[in-house]
PDB file of C-alpha atoms and ligand atoms in Angstrom:
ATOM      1  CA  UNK O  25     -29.610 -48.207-153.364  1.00  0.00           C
ATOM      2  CA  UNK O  26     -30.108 -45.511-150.363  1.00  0.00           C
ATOM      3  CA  UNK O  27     -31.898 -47.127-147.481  1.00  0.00           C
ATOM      4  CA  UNK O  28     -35.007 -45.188-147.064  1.00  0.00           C
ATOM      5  CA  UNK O  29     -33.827 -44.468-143.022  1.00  0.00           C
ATOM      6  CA  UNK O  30     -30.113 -43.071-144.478  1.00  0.00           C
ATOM      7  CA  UNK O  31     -31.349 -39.714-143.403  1.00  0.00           C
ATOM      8  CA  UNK O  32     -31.687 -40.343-139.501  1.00  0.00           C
ATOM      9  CA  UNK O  33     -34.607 -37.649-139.424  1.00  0.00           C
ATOM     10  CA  UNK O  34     -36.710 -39.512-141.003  1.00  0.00           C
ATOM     11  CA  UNK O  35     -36.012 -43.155-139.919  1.00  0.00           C
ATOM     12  CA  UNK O  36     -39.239 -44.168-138.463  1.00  0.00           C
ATOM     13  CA  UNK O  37     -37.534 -44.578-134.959  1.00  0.00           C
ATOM     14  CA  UNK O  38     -38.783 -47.241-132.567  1.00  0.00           C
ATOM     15  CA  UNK O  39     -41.414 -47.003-129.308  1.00  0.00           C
ATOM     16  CA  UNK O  40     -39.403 -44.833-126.693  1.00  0.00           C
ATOM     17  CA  UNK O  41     -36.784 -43.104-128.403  1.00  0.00           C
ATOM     18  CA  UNK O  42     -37.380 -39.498-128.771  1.00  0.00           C
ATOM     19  CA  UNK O  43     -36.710 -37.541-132.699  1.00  0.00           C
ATOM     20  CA  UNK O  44     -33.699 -35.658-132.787  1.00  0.00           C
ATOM     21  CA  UNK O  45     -35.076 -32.138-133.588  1.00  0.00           C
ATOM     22  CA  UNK O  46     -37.556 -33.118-130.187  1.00  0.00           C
ATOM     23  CA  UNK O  47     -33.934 -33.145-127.894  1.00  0.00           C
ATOM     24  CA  UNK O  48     -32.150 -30.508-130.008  1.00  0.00           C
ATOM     25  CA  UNK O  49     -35.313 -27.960-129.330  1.00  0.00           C
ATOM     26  CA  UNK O  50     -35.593 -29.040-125.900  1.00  0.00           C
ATOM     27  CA  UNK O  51     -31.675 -29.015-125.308  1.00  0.00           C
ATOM     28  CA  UNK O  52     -31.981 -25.444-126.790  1.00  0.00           C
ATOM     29  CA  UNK O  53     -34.895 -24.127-124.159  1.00  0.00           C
ATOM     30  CA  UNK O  54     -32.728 -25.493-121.087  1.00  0.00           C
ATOM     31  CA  UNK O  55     -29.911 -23.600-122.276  1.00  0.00           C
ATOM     32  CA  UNK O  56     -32.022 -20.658-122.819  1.00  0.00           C
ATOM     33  CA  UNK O  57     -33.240 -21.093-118.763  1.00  0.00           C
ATOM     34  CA  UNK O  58     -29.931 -21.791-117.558  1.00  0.00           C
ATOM     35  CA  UNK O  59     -28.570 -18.217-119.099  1.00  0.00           C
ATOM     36  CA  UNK O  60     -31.819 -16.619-117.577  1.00  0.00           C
ATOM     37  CA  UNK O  61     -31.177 -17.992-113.961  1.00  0.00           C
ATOM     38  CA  UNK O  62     -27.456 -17.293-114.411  1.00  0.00           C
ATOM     39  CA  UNK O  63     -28.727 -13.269-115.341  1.00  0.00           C
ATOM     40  CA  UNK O  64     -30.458 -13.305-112.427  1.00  0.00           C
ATOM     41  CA  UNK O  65     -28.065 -15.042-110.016  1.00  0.00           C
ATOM     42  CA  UNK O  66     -25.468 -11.761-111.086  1.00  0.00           C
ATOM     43  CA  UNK O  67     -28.736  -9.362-111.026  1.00  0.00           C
ATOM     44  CA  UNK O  68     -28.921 -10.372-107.270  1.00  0.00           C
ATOM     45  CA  UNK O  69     -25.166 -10.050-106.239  1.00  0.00           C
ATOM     46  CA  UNK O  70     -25.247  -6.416-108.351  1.00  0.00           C
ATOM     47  CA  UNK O  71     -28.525  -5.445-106.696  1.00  0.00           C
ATOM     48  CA  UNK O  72     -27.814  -6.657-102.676  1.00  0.00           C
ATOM     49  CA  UNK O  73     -24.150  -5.342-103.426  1.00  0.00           C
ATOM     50  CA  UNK O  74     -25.229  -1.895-103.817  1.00  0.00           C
ATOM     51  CA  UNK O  75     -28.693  -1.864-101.645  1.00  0.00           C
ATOM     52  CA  UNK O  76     -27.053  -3.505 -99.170  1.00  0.00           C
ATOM     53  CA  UNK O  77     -24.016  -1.682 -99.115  1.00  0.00           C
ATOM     54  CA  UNK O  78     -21.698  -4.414 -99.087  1.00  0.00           C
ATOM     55  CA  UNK O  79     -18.547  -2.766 -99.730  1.00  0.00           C
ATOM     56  CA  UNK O  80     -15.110  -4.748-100.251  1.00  0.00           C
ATOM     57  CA  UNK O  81     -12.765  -5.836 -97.628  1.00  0.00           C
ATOM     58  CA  UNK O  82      -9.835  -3.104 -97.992  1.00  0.00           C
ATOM     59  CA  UNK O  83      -9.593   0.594 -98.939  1.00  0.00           C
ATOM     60  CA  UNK O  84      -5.915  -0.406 -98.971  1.00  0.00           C
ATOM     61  CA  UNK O  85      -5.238   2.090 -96.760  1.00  0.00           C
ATOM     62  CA  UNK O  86      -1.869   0.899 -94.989  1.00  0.00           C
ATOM     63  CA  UNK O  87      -0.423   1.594 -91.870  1.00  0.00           C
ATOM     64  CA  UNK O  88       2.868   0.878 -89.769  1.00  0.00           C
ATOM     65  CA  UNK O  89       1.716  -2.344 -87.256  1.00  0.00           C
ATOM     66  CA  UNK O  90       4.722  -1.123 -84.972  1.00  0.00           C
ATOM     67  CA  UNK O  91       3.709   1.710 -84.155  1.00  0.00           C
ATOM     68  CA  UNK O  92       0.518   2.183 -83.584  1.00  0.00           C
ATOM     69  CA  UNK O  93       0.557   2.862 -79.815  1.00  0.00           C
ATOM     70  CA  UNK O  94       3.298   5.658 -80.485  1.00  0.00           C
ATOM     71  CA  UNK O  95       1.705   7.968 -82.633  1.00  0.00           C
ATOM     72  CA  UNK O  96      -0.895   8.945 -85.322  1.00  0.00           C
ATOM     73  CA  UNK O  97      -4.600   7.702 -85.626  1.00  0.00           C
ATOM     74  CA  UNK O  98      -4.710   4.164 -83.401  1.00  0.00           C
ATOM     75  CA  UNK O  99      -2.839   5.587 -80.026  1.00  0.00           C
ATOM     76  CA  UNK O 100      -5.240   4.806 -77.054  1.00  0.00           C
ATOM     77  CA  UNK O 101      -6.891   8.430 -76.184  1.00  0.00           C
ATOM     78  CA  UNK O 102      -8.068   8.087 -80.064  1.00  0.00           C
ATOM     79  CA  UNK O 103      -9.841   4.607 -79.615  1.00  0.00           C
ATOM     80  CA  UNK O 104     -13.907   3.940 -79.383  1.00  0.00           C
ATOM     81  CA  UNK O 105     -16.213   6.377 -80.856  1.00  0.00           C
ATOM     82  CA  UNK O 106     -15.463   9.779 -82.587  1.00  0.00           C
ATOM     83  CA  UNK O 107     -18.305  12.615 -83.571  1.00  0.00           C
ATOM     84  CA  UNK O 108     -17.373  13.864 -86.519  1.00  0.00           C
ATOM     85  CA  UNK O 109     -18.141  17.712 -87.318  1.00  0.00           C
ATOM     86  CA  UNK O 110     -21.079  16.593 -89.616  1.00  0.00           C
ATOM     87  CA  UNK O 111     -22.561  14.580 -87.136  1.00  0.00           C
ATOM     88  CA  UNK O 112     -21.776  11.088 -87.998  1.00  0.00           C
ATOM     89  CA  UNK O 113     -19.993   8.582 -86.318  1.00  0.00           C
ATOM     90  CA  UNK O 114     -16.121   7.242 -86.667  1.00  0.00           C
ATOM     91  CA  UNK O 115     -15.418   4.193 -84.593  1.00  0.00           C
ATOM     92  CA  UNK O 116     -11.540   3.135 -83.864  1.00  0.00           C
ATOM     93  CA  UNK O 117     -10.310   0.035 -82.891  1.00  0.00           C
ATOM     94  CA  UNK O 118      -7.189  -2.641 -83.054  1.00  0.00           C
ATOM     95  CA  UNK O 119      -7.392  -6.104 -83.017  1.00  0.00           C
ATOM     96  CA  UNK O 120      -4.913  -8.006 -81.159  1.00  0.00           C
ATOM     97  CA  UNK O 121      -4.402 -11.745 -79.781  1.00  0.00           C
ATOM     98  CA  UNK O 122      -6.685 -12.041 -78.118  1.00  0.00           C
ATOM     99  CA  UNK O 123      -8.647  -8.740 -77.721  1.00  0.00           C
ATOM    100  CA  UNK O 124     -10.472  -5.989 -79.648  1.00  0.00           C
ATOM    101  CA  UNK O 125      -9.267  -2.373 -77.905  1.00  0.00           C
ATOM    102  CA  UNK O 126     -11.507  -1.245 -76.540  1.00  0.00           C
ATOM    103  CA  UNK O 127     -13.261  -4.137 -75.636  1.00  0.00           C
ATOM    104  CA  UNK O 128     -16.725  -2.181 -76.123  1.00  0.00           C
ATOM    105  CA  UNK O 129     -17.924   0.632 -78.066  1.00  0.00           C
ATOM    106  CA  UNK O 130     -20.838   2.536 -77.883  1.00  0.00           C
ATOM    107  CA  UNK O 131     -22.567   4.227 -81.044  1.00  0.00           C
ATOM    108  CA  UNK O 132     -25.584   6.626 -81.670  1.00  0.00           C
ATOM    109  CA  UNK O 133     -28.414   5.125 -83.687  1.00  0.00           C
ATOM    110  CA  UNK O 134     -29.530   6.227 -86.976  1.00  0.00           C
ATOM    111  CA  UNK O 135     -26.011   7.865 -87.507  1.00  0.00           C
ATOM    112  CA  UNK O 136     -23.869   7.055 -90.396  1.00  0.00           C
ATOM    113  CA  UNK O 137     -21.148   4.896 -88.668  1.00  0.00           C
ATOM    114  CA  UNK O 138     -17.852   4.179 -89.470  1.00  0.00           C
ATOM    115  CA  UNK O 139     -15.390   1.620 -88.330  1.00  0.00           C
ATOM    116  CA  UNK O 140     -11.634   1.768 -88.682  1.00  0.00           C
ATOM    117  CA  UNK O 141     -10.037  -1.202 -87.412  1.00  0.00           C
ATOM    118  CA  UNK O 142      -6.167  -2.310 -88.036  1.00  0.00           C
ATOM    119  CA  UNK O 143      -4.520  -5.184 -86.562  1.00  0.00           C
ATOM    120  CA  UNK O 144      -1.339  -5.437 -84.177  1.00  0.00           C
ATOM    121  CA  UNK O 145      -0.479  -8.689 -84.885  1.00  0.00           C
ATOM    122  CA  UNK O 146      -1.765 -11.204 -87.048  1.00  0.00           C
ATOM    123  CA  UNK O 147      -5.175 -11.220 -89.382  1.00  0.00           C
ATOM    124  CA  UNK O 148      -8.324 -11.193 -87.421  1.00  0.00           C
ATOM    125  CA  UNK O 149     -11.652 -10.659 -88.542  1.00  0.00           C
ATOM    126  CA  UNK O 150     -14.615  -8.176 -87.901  1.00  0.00           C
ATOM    127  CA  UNK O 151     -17.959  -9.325 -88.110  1.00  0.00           C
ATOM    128  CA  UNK O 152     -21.296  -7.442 -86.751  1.00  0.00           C
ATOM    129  CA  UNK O 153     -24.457 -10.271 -87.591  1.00  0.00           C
ATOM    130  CA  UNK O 154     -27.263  -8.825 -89.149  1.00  0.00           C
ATOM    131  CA  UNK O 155     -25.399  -5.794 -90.908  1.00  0.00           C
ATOM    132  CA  UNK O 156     -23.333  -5.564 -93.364  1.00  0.00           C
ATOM    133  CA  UNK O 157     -19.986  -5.634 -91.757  1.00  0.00           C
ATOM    134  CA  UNK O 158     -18.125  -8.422 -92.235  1.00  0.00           C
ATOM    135  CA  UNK O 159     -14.360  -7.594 -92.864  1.00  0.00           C
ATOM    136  CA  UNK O 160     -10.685  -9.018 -92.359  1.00  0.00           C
ATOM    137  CA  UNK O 161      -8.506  -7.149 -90.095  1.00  0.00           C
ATOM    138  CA  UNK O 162      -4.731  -7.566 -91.874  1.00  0.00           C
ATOM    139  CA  UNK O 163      -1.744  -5.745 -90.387  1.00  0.00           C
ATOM    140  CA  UNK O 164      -0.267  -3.576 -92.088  1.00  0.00           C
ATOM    141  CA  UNK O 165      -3.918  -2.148 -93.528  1.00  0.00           C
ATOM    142  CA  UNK O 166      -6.600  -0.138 -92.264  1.00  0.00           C
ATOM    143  CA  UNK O 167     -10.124  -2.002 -92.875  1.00  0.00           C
ATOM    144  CA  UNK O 168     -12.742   0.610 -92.999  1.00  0.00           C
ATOM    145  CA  UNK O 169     -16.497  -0.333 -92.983  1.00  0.00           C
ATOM    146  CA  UNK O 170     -19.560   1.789 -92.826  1.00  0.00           C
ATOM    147  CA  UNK O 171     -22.689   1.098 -92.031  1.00  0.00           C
ATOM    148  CA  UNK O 172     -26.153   2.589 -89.698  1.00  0.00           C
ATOM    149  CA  UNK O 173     -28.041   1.210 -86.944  1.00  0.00           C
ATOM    150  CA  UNK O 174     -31.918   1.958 -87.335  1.00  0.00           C
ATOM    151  CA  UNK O 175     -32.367   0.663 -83.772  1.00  0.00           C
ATOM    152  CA  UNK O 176     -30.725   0.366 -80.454  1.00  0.00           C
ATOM    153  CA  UNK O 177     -29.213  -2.964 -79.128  1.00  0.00           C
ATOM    154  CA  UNK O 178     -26.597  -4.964 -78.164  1.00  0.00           C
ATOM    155  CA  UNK O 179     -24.090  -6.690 -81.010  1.00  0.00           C
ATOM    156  CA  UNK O 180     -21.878  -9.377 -79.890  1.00  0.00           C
ATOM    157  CA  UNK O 181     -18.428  -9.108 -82.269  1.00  0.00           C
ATOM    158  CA  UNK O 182     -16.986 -12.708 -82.528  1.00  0.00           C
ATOM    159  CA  UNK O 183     -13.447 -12.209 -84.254  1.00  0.00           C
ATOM    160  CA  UNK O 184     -14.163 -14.792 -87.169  1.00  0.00           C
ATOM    161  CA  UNK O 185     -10.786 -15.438 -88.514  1.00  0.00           C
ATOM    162  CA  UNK O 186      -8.878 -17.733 -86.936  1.00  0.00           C
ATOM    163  CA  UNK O 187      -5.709 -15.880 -85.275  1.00  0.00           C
ATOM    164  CA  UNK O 188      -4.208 -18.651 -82.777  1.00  0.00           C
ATOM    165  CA  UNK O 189      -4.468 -20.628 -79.875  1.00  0.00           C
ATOM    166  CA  UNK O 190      -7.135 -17.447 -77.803  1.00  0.00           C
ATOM    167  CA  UNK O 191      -9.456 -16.931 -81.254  1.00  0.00           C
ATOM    168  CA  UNK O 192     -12.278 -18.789 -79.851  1.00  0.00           C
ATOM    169  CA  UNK O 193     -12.325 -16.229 -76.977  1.00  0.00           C
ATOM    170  CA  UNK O 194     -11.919 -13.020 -79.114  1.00  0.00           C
ATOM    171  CA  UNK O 195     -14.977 -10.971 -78.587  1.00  0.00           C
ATOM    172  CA  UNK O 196     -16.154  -7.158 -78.916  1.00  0.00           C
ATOM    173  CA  UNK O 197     -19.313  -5.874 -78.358  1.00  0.00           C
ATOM    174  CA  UNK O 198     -20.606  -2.884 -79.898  1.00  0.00           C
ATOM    175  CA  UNK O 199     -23.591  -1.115 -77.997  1.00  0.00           C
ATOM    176  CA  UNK O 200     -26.132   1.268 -79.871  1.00  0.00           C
ATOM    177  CA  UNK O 201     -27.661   3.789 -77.996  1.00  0.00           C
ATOM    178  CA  UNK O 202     -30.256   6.420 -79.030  1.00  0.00           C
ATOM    179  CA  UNK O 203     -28.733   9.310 -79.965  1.00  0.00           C
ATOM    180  CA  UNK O 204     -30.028  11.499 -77.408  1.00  0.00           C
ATOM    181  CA  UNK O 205     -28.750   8.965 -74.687  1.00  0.00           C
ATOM    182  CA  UNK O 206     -25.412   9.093 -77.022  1.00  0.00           C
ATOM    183  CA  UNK O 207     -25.079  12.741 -76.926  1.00  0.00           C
ATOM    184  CA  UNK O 208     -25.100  12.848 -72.986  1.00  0.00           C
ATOM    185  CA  UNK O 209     -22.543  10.548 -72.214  1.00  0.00           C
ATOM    186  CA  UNK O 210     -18.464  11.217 -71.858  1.00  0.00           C
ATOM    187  CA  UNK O 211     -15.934  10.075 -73.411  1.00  0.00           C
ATOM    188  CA  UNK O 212     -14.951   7.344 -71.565  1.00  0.00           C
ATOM    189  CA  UNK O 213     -18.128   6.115 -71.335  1.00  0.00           C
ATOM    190  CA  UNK O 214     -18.426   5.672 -74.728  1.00  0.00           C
ATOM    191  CA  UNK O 215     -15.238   3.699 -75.514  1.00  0.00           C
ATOM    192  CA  UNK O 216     -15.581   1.705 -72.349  1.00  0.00           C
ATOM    193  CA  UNK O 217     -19.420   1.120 -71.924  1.00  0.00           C
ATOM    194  CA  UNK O 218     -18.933   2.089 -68.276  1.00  0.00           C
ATOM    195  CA  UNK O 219     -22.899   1.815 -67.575  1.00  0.00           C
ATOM    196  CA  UNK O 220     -22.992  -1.625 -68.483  1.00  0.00           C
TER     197      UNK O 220
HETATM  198 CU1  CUA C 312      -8.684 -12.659 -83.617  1.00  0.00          CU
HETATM  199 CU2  CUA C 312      -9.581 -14.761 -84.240  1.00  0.00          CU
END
């Protein structure tokens, strides 16, 4: 004869233990929250990814490590900041154990910016806190980031990525100037923050 508590729905169940269709419905609801944070975890790396212009680390864009003080784009007189015929900005440096050349740059505010860094040596890194540049410097490749500074100041450049025995002392600073203060000084001001 079938015991009347065969079917385990209905076996009256003792003081504490909670019916199955209770923990299969609540089992199903947690499930259903976990997929809605997990939505909105990706919503927010979609939505600050393209607000915040995060861009990623390589155009692959590569270049000959050797040679860059002989010819083409990175030679010297083409370091530090460019104006470009539409008015933004194009800023060129290389990244070396244990320096960034030049060792200062100076941009115009609220101008599209754009940095073009390559390494001579071994992988540093390029970071500017509180932008959105943050980017590895590989030989071999051109890193390009752009970004805009709504206001004037001072950015200290740590090279993040560890590159030998001189990392910890690998610094750049990149100085934004208003862009009628920009427009008046020379070149060499500019890529070597003379005024300083
Ligand atoms: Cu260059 Cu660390």
């Amino acid at each position: 004869m079938a015991e009347p508590w065969s079917d385990s729905l209905r076996r009256p169940l003792p003081d504490g233990i909670v019916p199955e269709e209770v923990v299969v419905r609540t089992e199903g609801r947690w499930v259903m929250i976990m997929t809605a944070m997990l939505a909105v975890m990706m919503a927010v790396i979609v939505v600050t990814g393209i607000t915040g212009a995060l861009q990623p680390a390589s155009n692959v864009e590569v270049i000959d490590p050797q040679t860059l003080h002989l010819a083409g784009e990175f030679v010297e007189s083409n370091l530090g900041t460019a104006i470009e015929p539409d008015g933004s900005a194009t800023v060129r440096l290389i990244a070396e154990q244990y320096d960034f050349v030049p060792p200062c740059v100076v941009v115009p505010a609220q101008t599209p910016v754009k940095f073009r860094l390559t390494s001579a040596d071994v992988v540093h890194g390029f970071l500017l806190p509180d932008t959105n540049i943050n980017t590895m410097v590989v030989p071999g490749f051109v890193a390009e980031v752009n970004t805009s500074f709504a206001k004037p100041g001072d950015y200290e450049m740590p090279c993040h990525e560890f590159c030998g025995l001189g990392h910890h002392a690998m610094w750049t600073r990149v100085s934004v100037v208003p862009s009628d203060q920009f427009a008046a000084q020379g070149p060499l001001e500019r890529t070597r923050c003379a005024k300083q």
